[in-house]
PDB file of C-alpha atoms and ligand atoms in Angstrom:
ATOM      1  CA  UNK B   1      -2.249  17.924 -10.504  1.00  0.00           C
ATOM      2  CA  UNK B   2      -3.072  16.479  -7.104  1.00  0.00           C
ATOM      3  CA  UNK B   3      -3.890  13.005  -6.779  1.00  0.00           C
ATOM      4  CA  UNK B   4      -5.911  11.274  -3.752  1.00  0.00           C
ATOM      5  CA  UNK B   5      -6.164   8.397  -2.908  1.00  0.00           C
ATOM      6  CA  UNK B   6      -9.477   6.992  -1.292  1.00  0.00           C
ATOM      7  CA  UNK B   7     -10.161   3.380  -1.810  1.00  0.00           C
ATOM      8  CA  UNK B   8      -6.463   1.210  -2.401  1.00  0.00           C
ATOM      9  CA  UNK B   9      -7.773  -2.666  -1.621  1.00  0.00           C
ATOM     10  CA  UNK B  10      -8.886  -4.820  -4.379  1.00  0.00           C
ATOM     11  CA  UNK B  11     -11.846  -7.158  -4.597  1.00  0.00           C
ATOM     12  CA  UNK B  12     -13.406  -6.845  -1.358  1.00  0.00           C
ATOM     13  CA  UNK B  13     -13.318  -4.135   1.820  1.00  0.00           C
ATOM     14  CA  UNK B  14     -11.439  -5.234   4.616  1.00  0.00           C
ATOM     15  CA  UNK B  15     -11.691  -3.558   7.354  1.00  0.00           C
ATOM     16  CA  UNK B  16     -10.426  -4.327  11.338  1.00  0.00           C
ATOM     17  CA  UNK B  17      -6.962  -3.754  12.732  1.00  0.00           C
ATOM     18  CA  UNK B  18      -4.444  -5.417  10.822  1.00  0.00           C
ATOM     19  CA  UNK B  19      -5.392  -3.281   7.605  1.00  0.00           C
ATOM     20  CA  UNK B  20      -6.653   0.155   9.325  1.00  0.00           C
ATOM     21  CA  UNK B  21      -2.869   1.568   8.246  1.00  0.00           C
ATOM     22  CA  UNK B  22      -3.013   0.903   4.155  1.00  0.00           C
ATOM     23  CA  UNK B  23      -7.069   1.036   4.380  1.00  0.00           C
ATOM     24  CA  UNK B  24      -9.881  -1.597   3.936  1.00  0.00           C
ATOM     25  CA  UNK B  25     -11.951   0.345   1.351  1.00  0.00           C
ATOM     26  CA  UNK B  26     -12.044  -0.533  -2.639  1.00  0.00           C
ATOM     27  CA  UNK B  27     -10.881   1.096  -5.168  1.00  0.00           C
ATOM     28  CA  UNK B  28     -11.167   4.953  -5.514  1.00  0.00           C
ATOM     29  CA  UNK B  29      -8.628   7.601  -6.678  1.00  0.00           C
ATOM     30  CA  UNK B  30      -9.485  11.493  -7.090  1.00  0.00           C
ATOM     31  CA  UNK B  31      -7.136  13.622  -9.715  1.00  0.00           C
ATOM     32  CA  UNK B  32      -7.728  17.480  -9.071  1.00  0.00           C
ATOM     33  CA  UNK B  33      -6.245  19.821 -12.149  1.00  0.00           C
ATOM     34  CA  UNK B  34      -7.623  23.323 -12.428  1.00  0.00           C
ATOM     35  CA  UNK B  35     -11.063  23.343 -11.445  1.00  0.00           C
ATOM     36  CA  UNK B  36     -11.900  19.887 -12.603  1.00  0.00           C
ATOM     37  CA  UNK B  37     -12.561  16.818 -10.608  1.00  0.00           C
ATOM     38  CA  UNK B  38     -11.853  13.631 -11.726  1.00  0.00           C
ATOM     39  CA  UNK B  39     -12.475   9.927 -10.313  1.00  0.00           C
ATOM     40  CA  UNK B  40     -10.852   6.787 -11.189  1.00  0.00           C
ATOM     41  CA  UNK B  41     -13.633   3.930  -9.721  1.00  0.00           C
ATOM     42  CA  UNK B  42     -16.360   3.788  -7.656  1.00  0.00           C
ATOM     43  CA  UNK B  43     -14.911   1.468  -5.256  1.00  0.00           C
ATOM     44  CA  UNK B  44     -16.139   2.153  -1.768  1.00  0.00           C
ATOM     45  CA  UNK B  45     -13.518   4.676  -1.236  1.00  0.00           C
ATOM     46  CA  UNK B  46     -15.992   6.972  -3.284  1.00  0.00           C
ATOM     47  CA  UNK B  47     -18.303   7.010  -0.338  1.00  0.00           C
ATOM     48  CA  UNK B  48     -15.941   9.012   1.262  1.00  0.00           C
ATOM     49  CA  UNK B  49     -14.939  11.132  -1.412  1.00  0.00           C
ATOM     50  CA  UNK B  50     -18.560  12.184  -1.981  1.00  0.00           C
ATOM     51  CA  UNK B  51     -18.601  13.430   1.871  1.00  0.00           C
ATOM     52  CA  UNK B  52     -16.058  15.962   0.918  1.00  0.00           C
ATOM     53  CA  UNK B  53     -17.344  16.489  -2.423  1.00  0.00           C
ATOM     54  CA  UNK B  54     -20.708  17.623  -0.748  1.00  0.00           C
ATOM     55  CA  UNK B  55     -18.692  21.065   1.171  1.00  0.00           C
ATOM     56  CA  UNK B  56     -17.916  22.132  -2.825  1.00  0.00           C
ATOM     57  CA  UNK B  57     -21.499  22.096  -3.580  1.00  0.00           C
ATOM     58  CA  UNK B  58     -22.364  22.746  -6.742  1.00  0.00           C
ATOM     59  CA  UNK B  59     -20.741  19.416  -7.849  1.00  0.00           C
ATOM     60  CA  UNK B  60     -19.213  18.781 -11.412  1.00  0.00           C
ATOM     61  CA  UNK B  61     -17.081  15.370 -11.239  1.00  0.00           C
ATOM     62  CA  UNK B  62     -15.729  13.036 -14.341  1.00  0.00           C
ATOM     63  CA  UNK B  63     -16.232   8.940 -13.129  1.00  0.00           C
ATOM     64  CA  UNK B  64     -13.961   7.321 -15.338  1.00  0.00           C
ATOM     65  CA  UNK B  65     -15.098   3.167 -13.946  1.00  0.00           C
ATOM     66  CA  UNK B  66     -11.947   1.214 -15.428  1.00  0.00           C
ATOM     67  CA  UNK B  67     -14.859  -1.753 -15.743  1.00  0.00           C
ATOM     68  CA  UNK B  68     -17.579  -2.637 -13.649  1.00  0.00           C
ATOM     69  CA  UNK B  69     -16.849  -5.686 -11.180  1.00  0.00           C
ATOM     70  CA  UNK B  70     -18.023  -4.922  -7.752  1.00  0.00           C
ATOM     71  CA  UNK B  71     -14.709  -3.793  -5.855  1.00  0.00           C
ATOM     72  CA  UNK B  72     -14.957  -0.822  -8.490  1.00  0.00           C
ATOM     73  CA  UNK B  73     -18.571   0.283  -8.695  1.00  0.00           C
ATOM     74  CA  UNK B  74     -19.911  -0.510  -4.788  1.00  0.00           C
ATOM     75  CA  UNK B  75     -19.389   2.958  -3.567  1.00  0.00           C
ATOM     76  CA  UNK B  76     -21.766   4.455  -6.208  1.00  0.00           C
ATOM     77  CA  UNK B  77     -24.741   3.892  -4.694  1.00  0.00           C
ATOM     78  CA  UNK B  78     -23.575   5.997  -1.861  1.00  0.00           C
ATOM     79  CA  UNK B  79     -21.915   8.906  -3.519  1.00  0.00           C
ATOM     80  CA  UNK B  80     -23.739  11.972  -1.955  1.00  0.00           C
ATOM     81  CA  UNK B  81     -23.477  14.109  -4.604  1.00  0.00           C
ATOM     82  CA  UNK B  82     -25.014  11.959  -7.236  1.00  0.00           C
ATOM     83  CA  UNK B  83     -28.405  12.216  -4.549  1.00  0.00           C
ATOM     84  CA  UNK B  84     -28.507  16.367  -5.000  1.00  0.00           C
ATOM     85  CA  UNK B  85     -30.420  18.207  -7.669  1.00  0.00           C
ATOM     86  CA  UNK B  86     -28.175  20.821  -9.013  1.00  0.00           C
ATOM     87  CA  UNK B  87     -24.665  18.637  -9.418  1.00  0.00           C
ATOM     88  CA  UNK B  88     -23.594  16.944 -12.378  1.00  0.00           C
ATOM     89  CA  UNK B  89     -21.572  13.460 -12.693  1.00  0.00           C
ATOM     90  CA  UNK B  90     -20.410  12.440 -15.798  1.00  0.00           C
ATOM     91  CA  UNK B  91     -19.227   8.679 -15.808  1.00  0.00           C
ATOM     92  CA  UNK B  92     -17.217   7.092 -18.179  1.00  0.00           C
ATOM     93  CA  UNK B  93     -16.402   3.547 -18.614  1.00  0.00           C
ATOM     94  CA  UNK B  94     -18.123  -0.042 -20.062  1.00  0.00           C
ATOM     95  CA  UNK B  95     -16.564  -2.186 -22.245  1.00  0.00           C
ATOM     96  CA  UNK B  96     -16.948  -5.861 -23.982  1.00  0.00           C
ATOM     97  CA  UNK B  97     -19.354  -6.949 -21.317  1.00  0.00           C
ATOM     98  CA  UNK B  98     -22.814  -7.591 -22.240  1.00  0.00           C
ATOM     99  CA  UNK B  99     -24.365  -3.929 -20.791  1.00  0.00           C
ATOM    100  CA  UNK B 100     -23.382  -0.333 -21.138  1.00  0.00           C
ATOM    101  CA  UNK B 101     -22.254   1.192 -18.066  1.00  0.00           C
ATOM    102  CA  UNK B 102     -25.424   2.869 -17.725  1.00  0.00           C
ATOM    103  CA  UNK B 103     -27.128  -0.376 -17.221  1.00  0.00           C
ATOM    104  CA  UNK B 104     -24.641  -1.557 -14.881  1.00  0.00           C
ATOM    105  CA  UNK B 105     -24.585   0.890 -12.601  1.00  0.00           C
ATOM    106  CA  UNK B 106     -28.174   0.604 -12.885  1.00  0.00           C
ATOM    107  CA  UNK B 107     -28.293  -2.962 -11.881  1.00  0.00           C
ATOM    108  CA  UNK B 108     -26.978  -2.854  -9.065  1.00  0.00           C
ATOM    109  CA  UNK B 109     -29.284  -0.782  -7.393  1.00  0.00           C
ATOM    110  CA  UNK B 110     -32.162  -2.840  -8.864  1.00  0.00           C
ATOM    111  CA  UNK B 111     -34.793  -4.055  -6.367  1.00  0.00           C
ATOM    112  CA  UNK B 112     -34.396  -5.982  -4.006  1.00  0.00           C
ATOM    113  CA  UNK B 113     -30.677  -4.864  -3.346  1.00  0.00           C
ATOM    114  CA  UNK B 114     -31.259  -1.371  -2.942  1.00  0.00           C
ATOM    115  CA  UNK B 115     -34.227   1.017  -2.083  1.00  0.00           C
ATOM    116  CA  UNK B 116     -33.431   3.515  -4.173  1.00  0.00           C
ATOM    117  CA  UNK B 117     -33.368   3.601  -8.314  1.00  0.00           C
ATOM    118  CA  UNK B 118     -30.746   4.830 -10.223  1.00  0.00           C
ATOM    119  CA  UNK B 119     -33.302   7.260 -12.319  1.00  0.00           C
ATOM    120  CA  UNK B 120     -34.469   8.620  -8.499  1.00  0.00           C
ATOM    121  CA  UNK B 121     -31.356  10.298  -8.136  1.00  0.00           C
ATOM    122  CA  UNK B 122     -31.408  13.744  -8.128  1.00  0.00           C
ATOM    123  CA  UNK B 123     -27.987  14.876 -10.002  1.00  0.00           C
ATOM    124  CA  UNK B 124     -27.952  15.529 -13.964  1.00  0.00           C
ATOM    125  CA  UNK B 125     -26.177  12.104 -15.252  1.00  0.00           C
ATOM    126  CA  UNK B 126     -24.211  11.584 -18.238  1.00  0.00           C
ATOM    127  CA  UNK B 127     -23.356   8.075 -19.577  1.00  0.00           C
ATOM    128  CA  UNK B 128     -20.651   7.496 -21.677  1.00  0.00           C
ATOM    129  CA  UNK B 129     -19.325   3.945 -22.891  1.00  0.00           C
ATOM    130  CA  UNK B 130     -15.244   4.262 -24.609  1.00  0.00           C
ATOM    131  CA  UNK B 131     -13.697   2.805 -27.720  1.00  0.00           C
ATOM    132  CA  UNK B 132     -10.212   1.715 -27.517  1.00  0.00           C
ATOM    133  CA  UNK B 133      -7.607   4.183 -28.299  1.00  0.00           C
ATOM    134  CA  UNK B 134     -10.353   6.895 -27.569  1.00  0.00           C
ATOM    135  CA  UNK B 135      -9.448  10.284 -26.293  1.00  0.00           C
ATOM    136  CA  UNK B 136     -11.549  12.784 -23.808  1.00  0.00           C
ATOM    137  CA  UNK B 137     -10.327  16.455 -23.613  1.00  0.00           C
ATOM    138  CA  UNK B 138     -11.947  18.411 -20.614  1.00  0.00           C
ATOM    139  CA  UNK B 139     -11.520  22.384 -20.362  1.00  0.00           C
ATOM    140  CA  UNK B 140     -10.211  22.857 -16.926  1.00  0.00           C
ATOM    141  CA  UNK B 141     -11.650  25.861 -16.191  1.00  0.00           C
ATOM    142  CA  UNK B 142      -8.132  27.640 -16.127  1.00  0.00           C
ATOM    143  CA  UNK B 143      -7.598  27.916 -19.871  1.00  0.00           C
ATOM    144  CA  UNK B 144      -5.611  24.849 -19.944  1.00  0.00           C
ATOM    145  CA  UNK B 145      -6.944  21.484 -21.362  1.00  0.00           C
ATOM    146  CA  UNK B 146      -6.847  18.285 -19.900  1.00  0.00           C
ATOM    147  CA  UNK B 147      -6.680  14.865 -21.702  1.00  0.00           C
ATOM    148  CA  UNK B 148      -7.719  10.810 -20.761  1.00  0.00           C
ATOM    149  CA  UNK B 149      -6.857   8.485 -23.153  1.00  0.00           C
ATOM    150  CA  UNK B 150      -7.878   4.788 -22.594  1.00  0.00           C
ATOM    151  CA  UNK B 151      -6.101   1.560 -24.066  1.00  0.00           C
ATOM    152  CA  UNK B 152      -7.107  -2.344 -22.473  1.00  0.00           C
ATOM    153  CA  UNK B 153      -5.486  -4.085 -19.848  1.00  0.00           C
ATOM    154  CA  UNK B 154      -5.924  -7.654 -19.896  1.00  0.00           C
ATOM    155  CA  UNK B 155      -8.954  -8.832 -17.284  1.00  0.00           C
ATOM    156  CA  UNK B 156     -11.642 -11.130 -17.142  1.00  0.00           C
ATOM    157  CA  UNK B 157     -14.871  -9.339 -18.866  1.00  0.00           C
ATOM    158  CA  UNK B 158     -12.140  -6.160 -19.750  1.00  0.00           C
ATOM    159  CA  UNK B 159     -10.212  -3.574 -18.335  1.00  0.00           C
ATOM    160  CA  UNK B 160      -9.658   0.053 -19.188  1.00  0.00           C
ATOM    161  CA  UNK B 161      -6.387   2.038 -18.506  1.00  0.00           C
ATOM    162  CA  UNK B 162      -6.691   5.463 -18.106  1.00  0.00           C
ATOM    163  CA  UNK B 163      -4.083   8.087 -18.599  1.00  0.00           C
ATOM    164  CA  UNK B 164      -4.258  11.878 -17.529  1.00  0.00           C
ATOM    165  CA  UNK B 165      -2.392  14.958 -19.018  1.00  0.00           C
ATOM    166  CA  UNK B 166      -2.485  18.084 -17.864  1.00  0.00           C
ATOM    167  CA  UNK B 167      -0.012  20.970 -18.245  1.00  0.00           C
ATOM    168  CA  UNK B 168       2.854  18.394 -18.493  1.00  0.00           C
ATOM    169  CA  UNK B 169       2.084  16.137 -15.772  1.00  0.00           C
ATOM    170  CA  UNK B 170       0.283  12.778 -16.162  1.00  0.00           C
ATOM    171  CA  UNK B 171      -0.720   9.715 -14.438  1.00  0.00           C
ATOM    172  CA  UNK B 172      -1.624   6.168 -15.753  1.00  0.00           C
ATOM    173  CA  UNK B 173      -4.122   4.392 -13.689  1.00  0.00           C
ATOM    174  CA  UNK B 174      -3.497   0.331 -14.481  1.00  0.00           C
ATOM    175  CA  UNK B 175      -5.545  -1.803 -12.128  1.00  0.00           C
ATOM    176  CA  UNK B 176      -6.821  -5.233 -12.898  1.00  0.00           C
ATOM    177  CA  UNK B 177      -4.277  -6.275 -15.233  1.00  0.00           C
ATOM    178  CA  UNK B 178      -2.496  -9.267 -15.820  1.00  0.00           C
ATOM    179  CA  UNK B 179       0.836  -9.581 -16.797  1.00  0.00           C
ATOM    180  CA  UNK B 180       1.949 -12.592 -19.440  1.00  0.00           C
ATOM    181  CA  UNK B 181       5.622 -13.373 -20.747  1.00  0.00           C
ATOM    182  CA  UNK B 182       5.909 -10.241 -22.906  1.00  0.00           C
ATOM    183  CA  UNK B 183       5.661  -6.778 -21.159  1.00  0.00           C
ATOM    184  CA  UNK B 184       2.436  -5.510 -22.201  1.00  0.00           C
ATOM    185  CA  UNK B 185       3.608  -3.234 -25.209  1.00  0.00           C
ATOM    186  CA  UNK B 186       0.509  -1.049 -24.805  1.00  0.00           C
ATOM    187  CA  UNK B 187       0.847  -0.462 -21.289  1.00  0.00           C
ATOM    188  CA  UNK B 188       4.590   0.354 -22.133  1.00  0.00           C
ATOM    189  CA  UNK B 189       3.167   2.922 -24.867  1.00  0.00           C
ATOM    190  CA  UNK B 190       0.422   4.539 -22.723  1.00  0.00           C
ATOM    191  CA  UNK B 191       2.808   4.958 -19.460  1.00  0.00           C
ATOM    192  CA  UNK B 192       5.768   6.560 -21.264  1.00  0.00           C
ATOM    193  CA  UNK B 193       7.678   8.820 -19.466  1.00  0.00           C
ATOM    194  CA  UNK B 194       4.499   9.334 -17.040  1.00  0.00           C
ATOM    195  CA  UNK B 195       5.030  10.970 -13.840  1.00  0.00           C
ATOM    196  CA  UNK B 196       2.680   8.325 -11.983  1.00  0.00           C
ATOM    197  CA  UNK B 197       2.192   4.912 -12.549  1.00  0.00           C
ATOM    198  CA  UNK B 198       0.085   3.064 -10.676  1.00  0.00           C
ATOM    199  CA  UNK B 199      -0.391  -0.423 -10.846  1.00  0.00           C
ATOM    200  CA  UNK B 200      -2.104  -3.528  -9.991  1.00  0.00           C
ATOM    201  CA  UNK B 201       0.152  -4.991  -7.728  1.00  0.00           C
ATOM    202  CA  UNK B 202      -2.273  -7.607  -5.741  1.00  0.00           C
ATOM    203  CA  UNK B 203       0.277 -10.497  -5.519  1.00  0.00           C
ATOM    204  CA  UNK B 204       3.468 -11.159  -4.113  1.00  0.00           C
ATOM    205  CA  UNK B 205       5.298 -13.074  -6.784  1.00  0.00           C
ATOM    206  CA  UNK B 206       5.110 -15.693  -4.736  1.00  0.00           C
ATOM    207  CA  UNK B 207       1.000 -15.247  -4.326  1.00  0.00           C
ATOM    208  CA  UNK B 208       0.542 -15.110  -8.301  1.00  0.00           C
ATOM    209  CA  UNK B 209       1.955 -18.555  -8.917  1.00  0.00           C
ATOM    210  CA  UNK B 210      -1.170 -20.055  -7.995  1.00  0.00           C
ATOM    211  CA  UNK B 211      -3.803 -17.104  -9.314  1.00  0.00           C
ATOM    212  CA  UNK B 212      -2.473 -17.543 -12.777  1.00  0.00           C
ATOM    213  CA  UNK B 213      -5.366 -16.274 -15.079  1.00  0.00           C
ATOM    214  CA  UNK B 214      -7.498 -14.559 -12.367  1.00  0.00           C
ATOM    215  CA  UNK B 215      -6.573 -10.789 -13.968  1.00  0.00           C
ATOM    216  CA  UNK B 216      -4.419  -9.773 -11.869  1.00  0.00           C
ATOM    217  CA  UNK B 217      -0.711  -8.728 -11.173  1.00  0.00           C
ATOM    218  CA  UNK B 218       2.837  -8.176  -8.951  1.00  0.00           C
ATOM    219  CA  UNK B 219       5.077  -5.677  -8.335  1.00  0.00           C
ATOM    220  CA  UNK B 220       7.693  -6.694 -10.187  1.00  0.00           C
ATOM    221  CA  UNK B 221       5.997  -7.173 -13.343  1.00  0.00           C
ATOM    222  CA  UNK B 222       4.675  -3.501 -12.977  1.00  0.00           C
ATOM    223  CA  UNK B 223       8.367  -2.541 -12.133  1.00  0.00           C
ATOM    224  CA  UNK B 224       9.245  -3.809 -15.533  1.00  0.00           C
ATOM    225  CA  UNK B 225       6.530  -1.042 -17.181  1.00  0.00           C
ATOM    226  CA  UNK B 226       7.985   1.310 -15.032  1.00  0.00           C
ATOM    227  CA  UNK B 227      11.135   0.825 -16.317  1.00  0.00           C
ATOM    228  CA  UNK B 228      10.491   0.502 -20.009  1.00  0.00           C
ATOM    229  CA  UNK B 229       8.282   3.298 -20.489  1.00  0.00           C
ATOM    230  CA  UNK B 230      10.767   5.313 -18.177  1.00  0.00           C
ATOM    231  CA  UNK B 231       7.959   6.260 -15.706  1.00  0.00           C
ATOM    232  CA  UNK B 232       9.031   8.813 -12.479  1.00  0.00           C
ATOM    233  CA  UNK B 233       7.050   7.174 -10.020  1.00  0.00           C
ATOM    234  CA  UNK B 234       5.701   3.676  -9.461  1.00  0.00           C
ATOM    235  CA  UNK B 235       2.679   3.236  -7.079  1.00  0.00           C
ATOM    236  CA  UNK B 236       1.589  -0.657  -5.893  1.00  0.00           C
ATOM    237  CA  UNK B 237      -2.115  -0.269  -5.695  1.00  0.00           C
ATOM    238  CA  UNK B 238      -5.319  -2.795  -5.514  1.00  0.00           C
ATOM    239  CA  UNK B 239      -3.804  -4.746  -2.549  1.00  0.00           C
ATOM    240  CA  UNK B 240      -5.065  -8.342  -2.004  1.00  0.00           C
ATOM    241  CA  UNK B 241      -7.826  -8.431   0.795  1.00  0.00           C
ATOM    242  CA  UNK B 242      -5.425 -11.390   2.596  1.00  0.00           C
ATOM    243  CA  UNK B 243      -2.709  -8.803   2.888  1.00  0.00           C
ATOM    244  CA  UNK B 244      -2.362  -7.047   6.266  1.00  0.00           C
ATOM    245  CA  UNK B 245      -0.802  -3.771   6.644  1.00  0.00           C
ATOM    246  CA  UNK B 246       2.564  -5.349   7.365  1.00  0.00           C
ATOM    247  CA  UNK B 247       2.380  -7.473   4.037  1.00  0.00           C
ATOM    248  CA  UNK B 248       1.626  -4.401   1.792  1.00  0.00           C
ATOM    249  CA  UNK B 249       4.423  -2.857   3.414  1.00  0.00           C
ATOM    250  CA  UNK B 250       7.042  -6.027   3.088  1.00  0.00           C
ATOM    251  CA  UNK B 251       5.787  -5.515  -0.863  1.00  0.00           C
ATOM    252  CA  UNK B 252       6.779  -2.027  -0.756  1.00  0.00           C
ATOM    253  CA  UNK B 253      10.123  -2.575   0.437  1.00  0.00           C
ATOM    254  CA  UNK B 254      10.744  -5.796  -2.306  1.00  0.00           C
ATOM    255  CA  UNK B 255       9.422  -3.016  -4.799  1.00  0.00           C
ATOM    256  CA  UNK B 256      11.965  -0.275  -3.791  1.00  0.00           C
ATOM    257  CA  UNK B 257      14.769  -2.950  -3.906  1.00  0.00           C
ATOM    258  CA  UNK B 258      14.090  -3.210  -7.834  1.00  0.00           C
ATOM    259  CA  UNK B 259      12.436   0.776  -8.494  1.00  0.00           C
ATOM    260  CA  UNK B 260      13.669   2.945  -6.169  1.00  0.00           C
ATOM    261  CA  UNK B 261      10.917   5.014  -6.619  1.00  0.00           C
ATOM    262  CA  UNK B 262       8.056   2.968  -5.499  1.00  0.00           C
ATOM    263  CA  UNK B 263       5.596   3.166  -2.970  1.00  0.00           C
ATOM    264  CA  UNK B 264       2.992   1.407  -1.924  1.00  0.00           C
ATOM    265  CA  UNK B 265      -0.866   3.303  -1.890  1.00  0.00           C
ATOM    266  CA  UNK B 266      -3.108   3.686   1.223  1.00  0.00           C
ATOM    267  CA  UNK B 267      -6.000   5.544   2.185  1.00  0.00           C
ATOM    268  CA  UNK B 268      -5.225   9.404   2.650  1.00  0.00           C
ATOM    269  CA  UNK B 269      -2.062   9.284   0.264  1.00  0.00           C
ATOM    270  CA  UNK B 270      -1.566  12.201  -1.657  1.00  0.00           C
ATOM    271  CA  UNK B 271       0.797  12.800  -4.460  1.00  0.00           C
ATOM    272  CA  UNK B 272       1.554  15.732  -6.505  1.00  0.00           C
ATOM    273  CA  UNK B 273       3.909  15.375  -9.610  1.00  0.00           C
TER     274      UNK B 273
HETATM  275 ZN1   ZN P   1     -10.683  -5.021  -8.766  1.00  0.00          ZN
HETATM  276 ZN1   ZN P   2     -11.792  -6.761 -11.644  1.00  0.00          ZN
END
C-alpha cells in the first residue's frame, strides 16, 4: 500500500510563501494497492492528482468524498481524467444531507459557476451513496482483495470515515471530526491496530477553545485514538488555513511529545506501511 498525499489544508486553499512547505491545496489523498487506485476527497489536491493520473491512461479510480463541503469536492471539476472517454471513476460518498452525491457534485458545476455540465463529461461515472457500517470489497487486480469500511465522524451536515485493508495493511482516513468528552468509541473501533491514522488535527488546543462545535479537531484528542485503538502511525492532517508552515510544524513537534510516532501531512508526503 502506498499512500500520497495531494491536498493536506482544510477549508480553504492557501497558497503564497508562508504555506508553500506543508501545501495550500484542500484535501486529497491517493492509496495505491495492486492495480487499484483509490482517492480519499476531491479537495483541490485532486487537480493535481488527475495530471498524473492522465500518463496511466486508461483510467480506473475509486472517489471515496468523506462528505461534500467545498474544501473536499472543489478539485472535481478539474480532474482530467473524469473529461476522457474511455476512463472510469467510481465515487463514493453522500450522507444525511438533503442530495445524493450525484447531485452534489452535480451542483456545483451548475450554470453560472461552471461552463461545463457534469453529464458533458466524457468518462463512464458511477454514483454510489453509503450506509453506515457498510463495506466495499474491490478485486485488486493481483488476486488479493481490498476492503473500505465506513462508520460517522461527528460534523456539521455528516462525515464519513473511511478505512482501507489490504494484504494486512490499513489506513483510517478521519477528517472533519469533532472530538467531545468521551473518545469517540467508533473511531476507537474502526482505527484498531491500523497502520495509519490520519486525523483531523485543524486546531491547536489552544485554537479549539473558541471553535467549539464547528466539526473539527486537535492533535491531542486524535493522539488519544491513536493510543486506544493501538494505531502504528498518527498523521495530523486538514491544517487550519491561518496556520503557516512554521505553525503546522510547532503542532507536529507538541504531537510527537505525546505519540512519538506522529507526523504532520504536506503536499508530496508519501507513506508506505
Ligand atoms: Zn474540510
Ligand atoms: Zn467539512
Amino acid at each position: 500500500m502506498r499512500i500520497t498525499f495531494w491536498g493536506v489544508r482544510g477549508s480553504i486553499p492557501t497558497p503564497g510563501r508562508d504555506t508553500a512547505e506543508i501545501g495550500g491545496n484542500t484535501s486529497c489523498v491517493e492509496v495505491r494497492a495492486g492495480k487499484l487506485a483509490i482517492i480519499l476527497d476531491g479537495g483541490t489536491g485532486l487537480r493535481l492528482l488527475g495530471q498524473k493520473l492522465l500518463k496511466e491512461m486508461p483510467v480506473t479510480a475509486h472517489i471515496f468524498f468523506s462528505h461534500v463541503h467545498w474544501d473536499h469536492i472543489q478539485g472535481f471539476p478539474f480532474f482530467a481524467p473524469a473529461f476522457v472517454p474511455g476512463n472510469t471513476i467510481h465515487l463514493y460518498g453522500g450522507n444525511d444531507v438533503s442530495r445524493t452525491l450525484e447531485d452534489t457534485l452535480k451542483g456545483q458545476m451548475d450554470y453560472p459557476s461552471f461552463p461545463v455540465a457534469l453529464g458533458q463529461l466524457g468518462a463512464h461515472m458511477t454514483f454510489r451513496d453509503m450506509r453506515e457500517g457498510q463495506v466495499v470489497t474491490l478485486d485488486d487486480g493481483e488476486g488479493h482483495e481490498l476492503t473500505v469500511r465506513t462508520t460517522r465522524g461527528n460534523h456539521p451536515n455528516g462525515v464519513w470515515v473511511y478505512r482501507i485493508d489490504h494484504r494486512g495493511k490499513s489506513v483510517v482516513y478521519a477528517t472533519d471530526t469533532e472530538h467531545y468528552a468521551v473518545v469517540d468509541p467508533k473511531l476507537v473501533h474502526i482505527s484498531h491496530k491500523s497502520d495509519v491514522l490520519i486525523y483531523d488535527s485543524q486546531y491547536t488546543p489552544e485554537e479549539y477553545k473558541t471553535k467549539l462545535g464547528w466539526g473539527h479537531s486537535t492533535f491531542e484528542e486524535g493522539v488519544k485514538i491513536a493510543r486506544d485503538a493501538q494505531v502504528k502511525k498518527f498523521v495530523l492532517y486538514h491544517h487550519d488555513p491561518n496556520q503557516s508552515d512554521a505553525m503546522v510544524r510547532d503542532k507536529e513537534r507538541r504531537s510527537k511529545e505525546v505519540f512519538e510516532n506522529s507526523l504532520a501531512a504536506y503536499e508530496g508526503l508519501i507513506i508506505e506501511p
